[in-house]
Short mmCIF file of C-alpha atoms and ligand atoms in Angstrom, two decimals:
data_model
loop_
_atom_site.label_atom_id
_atom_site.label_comp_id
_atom_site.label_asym_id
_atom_site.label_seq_id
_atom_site.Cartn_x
_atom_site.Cartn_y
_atom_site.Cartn_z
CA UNK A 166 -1.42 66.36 142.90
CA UNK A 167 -2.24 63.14 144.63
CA UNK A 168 -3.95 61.13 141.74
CA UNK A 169 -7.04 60.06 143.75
CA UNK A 170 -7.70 63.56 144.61
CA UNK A 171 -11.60 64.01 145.39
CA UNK A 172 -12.42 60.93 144.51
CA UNK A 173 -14.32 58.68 146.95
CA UNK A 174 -14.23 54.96 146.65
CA UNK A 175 -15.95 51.86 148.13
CA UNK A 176 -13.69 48.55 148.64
CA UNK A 177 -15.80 45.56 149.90
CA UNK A 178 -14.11 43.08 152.25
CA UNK A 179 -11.66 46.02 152.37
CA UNK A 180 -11.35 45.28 156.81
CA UNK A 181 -8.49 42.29 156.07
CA UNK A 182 -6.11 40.96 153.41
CA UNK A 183 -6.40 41.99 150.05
CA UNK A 184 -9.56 44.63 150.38
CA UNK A 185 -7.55 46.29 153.42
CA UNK A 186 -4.43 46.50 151.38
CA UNK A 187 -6.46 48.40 148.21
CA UNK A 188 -8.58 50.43 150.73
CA UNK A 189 -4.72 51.73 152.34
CA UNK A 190 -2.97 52.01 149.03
CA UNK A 191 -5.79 54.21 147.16
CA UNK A 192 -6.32 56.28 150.69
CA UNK A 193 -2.36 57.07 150.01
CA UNK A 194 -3.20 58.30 146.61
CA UNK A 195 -5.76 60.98 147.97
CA UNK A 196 -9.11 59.10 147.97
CA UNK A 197 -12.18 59.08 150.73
CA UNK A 198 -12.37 55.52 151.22
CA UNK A 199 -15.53 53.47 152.93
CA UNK A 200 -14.76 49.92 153.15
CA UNK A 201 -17.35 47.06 153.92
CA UNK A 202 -16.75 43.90 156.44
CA UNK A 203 -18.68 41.21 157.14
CA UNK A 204 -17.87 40.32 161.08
CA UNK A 205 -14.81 41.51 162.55
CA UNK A 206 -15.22 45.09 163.61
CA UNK A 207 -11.49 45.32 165.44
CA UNK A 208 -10.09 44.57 162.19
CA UNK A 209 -12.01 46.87 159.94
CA UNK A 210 -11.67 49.69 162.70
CA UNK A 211 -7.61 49.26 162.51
CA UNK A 212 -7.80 50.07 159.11
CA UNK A 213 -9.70 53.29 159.14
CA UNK A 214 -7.65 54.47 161.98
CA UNK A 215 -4.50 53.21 159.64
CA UNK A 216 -5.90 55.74 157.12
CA UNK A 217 -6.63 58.42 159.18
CA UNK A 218 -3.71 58.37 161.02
CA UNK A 219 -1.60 58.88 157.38
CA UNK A 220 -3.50 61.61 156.58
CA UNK A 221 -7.13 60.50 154.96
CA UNK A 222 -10.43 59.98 155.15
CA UNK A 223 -11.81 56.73 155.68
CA UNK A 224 -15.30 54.93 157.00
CA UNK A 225 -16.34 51.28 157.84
CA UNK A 226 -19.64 50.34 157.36
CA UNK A 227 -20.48 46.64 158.34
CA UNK A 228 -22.33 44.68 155.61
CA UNK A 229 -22.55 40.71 154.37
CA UNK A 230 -22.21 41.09 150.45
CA UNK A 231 -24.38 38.28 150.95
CA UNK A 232 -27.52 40.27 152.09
CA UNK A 233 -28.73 42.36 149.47
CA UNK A 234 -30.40 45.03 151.25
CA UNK A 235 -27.27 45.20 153.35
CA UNK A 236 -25.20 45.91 150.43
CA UNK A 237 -27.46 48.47 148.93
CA UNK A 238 -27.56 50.70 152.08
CA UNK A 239 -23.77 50.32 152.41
CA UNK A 240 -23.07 52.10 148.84
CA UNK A 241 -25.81 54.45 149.79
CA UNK A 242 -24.16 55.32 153.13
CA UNK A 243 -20.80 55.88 151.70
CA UNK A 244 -22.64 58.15 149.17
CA UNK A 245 -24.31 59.90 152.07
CA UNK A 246 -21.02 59.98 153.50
CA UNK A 247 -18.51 61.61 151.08
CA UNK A 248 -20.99 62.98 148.82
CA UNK A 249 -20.23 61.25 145.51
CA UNK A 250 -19.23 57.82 144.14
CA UNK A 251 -16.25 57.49 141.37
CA UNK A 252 -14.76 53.96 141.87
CA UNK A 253 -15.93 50.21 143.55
CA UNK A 254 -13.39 48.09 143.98
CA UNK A 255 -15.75 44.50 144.28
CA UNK A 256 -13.16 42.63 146.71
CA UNK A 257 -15.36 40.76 149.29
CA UNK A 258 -15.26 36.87 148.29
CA UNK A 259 -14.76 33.76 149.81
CA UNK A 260 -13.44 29.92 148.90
CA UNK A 261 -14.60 26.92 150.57
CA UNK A 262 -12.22 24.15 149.29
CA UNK A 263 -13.19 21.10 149.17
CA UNK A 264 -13.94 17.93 146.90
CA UNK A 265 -17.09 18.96 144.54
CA UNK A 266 -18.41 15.70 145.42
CA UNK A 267 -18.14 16.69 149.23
CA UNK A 268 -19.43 19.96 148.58
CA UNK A 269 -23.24 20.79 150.54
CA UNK A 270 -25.48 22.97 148.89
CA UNK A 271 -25.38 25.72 152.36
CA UNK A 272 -21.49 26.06 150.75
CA UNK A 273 -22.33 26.39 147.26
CA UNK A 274 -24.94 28.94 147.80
CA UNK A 275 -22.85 30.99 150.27
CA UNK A 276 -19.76 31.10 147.67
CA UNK A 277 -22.67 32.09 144.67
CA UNK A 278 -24.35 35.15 147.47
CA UNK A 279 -21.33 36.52 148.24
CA UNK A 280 -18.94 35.97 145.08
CA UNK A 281 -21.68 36.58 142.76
CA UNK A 282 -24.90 38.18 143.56
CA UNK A 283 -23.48 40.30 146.10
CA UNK A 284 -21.42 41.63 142.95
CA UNK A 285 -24.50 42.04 140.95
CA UNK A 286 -26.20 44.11 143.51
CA UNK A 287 -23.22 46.64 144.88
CA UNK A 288 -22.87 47.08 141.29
CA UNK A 289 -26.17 47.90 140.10
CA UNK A 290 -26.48 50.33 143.19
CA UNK A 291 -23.30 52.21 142.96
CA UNK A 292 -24.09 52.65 139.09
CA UNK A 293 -26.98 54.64 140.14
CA UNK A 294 -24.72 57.01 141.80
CA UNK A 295 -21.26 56.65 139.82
CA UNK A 296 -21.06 59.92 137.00
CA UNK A 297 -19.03 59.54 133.87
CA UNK A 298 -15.80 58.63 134.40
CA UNK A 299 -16.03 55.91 136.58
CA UNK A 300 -14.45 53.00 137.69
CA UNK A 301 -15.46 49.39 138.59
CA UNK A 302 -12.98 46.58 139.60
CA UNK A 303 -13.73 43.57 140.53
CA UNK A 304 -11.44 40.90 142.23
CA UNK A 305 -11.81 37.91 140.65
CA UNK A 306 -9.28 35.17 140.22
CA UNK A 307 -6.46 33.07 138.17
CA UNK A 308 -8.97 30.55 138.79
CA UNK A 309 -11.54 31.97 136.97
CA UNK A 310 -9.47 31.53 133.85
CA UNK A 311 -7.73 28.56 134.13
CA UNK A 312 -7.83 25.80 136.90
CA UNK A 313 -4.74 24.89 138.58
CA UNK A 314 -5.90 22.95 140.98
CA UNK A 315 -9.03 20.33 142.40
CA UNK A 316 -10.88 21.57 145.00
CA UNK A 317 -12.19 25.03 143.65
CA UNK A 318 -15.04 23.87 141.83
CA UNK A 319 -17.68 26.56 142.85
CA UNK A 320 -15.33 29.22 143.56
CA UNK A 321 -13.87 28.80 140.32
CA UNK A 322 -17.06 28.95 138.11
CA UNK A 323 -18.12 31.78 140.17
CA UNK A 324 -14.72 33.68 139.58
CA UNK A 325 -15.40 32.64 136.04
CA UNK A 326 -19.34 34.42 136.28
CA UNK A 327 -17.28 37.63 137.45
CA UNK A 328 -15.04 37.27 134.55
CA UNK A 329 -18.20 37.76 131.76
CA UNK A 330 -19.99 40.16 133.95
CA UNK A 331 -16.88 42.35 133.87
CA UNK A 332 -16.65 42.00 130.14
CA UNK A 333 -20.63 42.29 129.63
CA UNK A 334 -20.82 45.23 131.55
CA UNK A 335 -18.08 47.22 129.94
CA UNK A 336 -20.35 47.35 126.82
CA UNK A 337 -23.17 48.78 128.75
CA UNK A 338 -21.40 51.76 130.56
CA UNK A 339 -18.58 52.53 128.19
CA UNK A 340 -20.69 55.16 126.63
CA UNK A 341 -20.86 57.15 130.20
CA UNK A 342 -16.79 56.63 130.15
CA UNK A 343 -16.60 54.24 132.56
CA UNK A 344 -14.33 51.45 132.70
CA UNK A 345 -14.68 47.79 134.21
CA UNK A 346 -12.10 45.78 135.07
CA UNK A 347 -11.59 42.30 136.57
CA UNK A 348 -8.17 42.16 138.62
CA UNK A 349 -7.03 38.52 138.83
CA UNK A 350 -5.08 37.36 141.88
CA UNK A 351 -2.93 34.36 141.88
CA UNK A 352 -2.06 32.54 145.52
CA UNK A 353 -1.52 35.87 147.44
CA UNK A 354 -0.58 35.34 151.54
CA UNK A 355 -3.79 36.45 153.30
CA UNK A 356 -6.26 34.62 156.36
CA UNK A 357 -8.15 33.33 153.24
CA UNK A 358 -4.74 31.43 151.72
CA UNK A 359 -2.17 31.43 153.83
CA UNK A 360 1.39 31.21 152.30
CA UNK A 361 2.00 28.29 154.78
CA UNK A 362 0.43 24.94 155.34
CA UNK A 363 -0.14 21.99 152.73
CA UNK A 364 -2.43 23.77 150.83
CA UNK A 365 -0.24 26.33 149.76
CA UNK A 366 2.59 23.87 148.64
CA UNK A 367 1.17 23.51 144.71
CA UNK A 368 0.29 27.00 144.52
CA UNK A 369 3.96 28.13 144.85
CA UNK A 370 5.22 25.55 142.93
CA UNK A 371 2.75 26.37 140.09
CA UNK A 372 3.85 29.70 140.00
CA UNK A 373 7.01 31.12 137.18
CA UNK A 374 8.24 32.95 140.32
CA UNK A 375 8.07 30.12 142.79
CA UNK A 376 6.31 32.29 145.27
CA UNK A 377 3.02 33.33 146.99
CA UNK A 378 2.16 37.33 146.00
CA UNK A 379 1.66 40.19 148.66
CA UNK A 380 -1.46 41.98 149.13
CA UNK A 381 0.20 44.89 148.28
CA UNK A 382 1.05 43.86 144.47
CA UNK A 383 -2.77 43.53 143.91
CA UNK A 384 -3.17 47.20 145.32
CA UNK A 385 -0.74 48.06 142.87
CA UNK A 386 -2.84 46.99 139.63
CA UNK A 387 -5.97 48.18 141.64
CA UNK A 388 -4.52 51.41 142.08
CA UNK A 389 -3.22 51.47 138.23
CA UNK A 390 -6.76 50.38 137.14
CA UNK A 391 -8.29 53.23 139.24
CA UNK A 392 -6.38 55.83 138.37
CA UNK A 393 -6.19 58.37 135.60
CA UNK A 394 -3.59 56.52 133.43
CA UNK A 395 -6.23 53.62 132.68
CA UNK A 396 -8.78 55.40 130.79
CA UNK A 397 -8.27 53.30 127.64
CA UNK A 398 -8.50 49.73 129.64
CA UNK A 399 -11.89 48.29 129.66
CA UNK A 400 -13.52 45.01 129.75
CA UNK A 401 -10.34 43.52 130.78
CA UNK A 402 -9.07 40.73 132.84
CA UNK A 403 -5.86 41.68 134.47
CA UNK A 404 -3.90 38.93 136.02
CA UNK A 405 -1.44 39.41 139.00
CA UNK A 406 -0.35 35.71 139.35
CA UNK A 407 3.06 35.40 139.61
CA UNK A 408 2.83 33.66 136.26
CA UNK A 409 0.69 30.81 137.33
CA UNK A 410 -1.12 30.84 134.21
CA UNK A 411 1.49 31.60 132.10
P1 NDP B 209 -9.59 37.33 153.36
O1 NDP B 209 -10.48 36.23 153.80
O2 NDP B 209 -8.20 37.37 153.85
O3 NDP B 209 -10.31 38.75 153.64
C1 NDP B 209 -11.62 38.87 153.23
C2 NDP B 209 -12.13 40.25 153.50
O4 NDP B 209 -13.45 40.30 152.97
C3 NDP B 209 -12.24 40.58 154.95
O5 NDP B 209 -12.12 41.99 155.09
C4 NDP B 209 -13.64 40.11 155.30
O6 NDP B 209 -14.28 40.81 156.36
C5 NDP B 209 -14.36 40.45 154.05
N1 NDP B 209 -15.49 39.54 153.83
C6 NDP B 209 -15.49 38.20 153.88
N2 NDP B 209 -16.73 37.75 153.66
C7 NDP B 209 -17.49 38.85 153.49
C8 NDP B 209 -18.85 39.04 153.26
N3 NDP B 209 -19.70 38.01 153.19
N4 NDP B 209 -19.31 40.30 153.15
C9 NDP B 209 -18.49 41.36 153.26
N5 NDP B 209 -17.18 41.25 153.49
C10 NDP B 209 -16.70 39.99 153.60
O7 NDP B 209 -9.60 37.22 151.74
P2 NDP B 209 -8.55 37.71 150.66
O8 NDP B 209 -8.06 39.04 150.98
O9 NDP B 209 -7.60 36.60 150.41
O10 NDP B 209 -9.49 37.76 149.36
C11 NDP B 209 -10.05 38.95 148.87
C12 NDP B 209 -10.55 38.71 147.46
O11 NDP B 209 -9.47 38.25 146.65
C13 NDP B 209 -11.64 37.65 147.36
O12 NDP B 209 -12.58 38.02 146.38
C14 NDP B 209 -10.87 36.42 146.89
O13 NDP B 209 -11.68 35.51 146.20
C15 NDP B 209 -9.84 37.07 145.99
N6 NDP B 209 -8.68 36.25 145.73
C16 NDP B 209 -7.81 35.92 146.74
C17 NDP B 209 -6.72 35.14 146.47
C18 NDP B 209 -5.72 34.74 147.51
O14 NDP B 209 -4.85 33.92 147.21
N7 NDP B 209 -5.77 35.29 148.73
C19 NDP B 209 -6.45 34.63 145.11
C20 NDP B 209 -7.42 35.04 144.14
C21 NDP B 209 -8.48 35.82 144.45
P3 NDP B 209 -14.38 40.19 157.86
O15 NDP B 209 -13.03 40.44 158.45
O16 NDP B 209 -15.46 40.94 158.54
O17 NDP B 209 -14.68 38.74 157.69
#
């Protein structure tokens, strides 16, 4: 049996890169999927059709992590939807490199509403719904254990903020059995860091491997971390990086 059999999960961001690559991989291991999206509709339509078309069940329900009320009625609607909540994979985030110096406020605030409290509040909500047994994963970052690199400021301490909450929460909702985990890309190619250009030059070269990751090697530990084989991993921050931190 498929081991996401029955279950229902919501990836946020899950329309492009690394959410779309979970939402695809844990649809091919049996689960309902409802992804969020912020803007583009085409994209976040391609990948329920991508889903359906192998076989499962998938929704898109637009929503800015950054408004609250937004993100509430999305984990209610996939709820309403499939009946049931067992795992949230927190994916939607963004980076706005820069010098901190250079940085406005508008840009620090928008990295802190969607990296942070939009976090905070899918979380609380789909807690309300989640029974024992469940999972939360959050997407966080190598950078928000260790920075590489100048130009990450808020995005780092905000990747850093996910870090505790993961950690923090696990003591609060291991009694109900379920786990929370903080996933920890390195440089992976997606719109958000693309594996060409200046930028990523440093990024490979800081890496063991000397190369970007795929979003499908994240999906992999996502899929790991959601899955029946994880029940003893909690509270843990699990780095995919390609051994930039090593
Ligand atoms: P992309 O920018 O490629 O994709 C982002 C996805 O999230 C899209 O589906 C997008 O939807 C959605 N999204 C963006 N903003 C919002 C928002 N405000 N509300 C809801 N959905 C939103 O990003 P990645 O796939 O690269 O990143 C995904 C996660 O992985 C992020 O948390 C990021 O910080 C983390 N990460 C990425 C790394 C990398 O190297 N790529 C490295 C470390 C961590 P739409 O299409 O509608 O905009």
């Amino acid at each position: 049996m498929s081991k996401l059999a029955k279950k229902v999960v919501l990836v946020t961001g899950g329309s492009r890169g690394i959410g779309a690559a979970i939402a695809k991989r844990l649809a091919a291991d049996g689960a309902s999927v409802a992804i969020t999206y912020a803007k583009d509709t085409n994209s976040a339509a391609a990948v329920v059709k991508a889903i359906e078309l192998a076989g499962g069940k998938a929704i898109a329900i637009q929503a800015d992590a950054a408004n609250i009320e937004a993100v509430k009625g999305a984990v209610e609607k996939a709820v309403a939807t499939f009946g049931r909540l067992d795992v949230l994979v927190n994916n939607a985030g963004t980076a706005i490199p820069k010098p901190f110096e250079e940085a406005t406020q508008e840009e620090m605030d928008r990295v802190i509403d969607i990296n942070i409290r939009g976090v905070f509040a899918t979380t609380q909500t789909a807690l309300k719904h989640m029974k024992d047994g469940g999972r939360i994963i959050m997407v966080g970052s190598a950078v928000g254990e260790r920075a590489v690199a100048p130009g990450l400021v808020p995005y780092a301490a905000t990747k850093g903020a996910v870090k505790m909450f993961t950690q923090a929460l696990s003591r609060e909702v291991g009694g109900r059995g379920i786990t929370v985990n903080n996933v920890q890309p390195g440089p992976i190619d997606t719109d958000l860091n693309p594996a060409s250009g200046d930028w990523a030059v440093p990024q490979k070269a800081a890496t063991a491997l000397n190369r970007y990751g795929h979003v499908e090697e994240i999906a992999a530990m996502v899929a790991f971390v959601a899955g029946p084989e994880s029940s003893y991993i909690t509270g843990a921050n699990l780095t995919v990086d390609g051994g930039m931190n090593a």
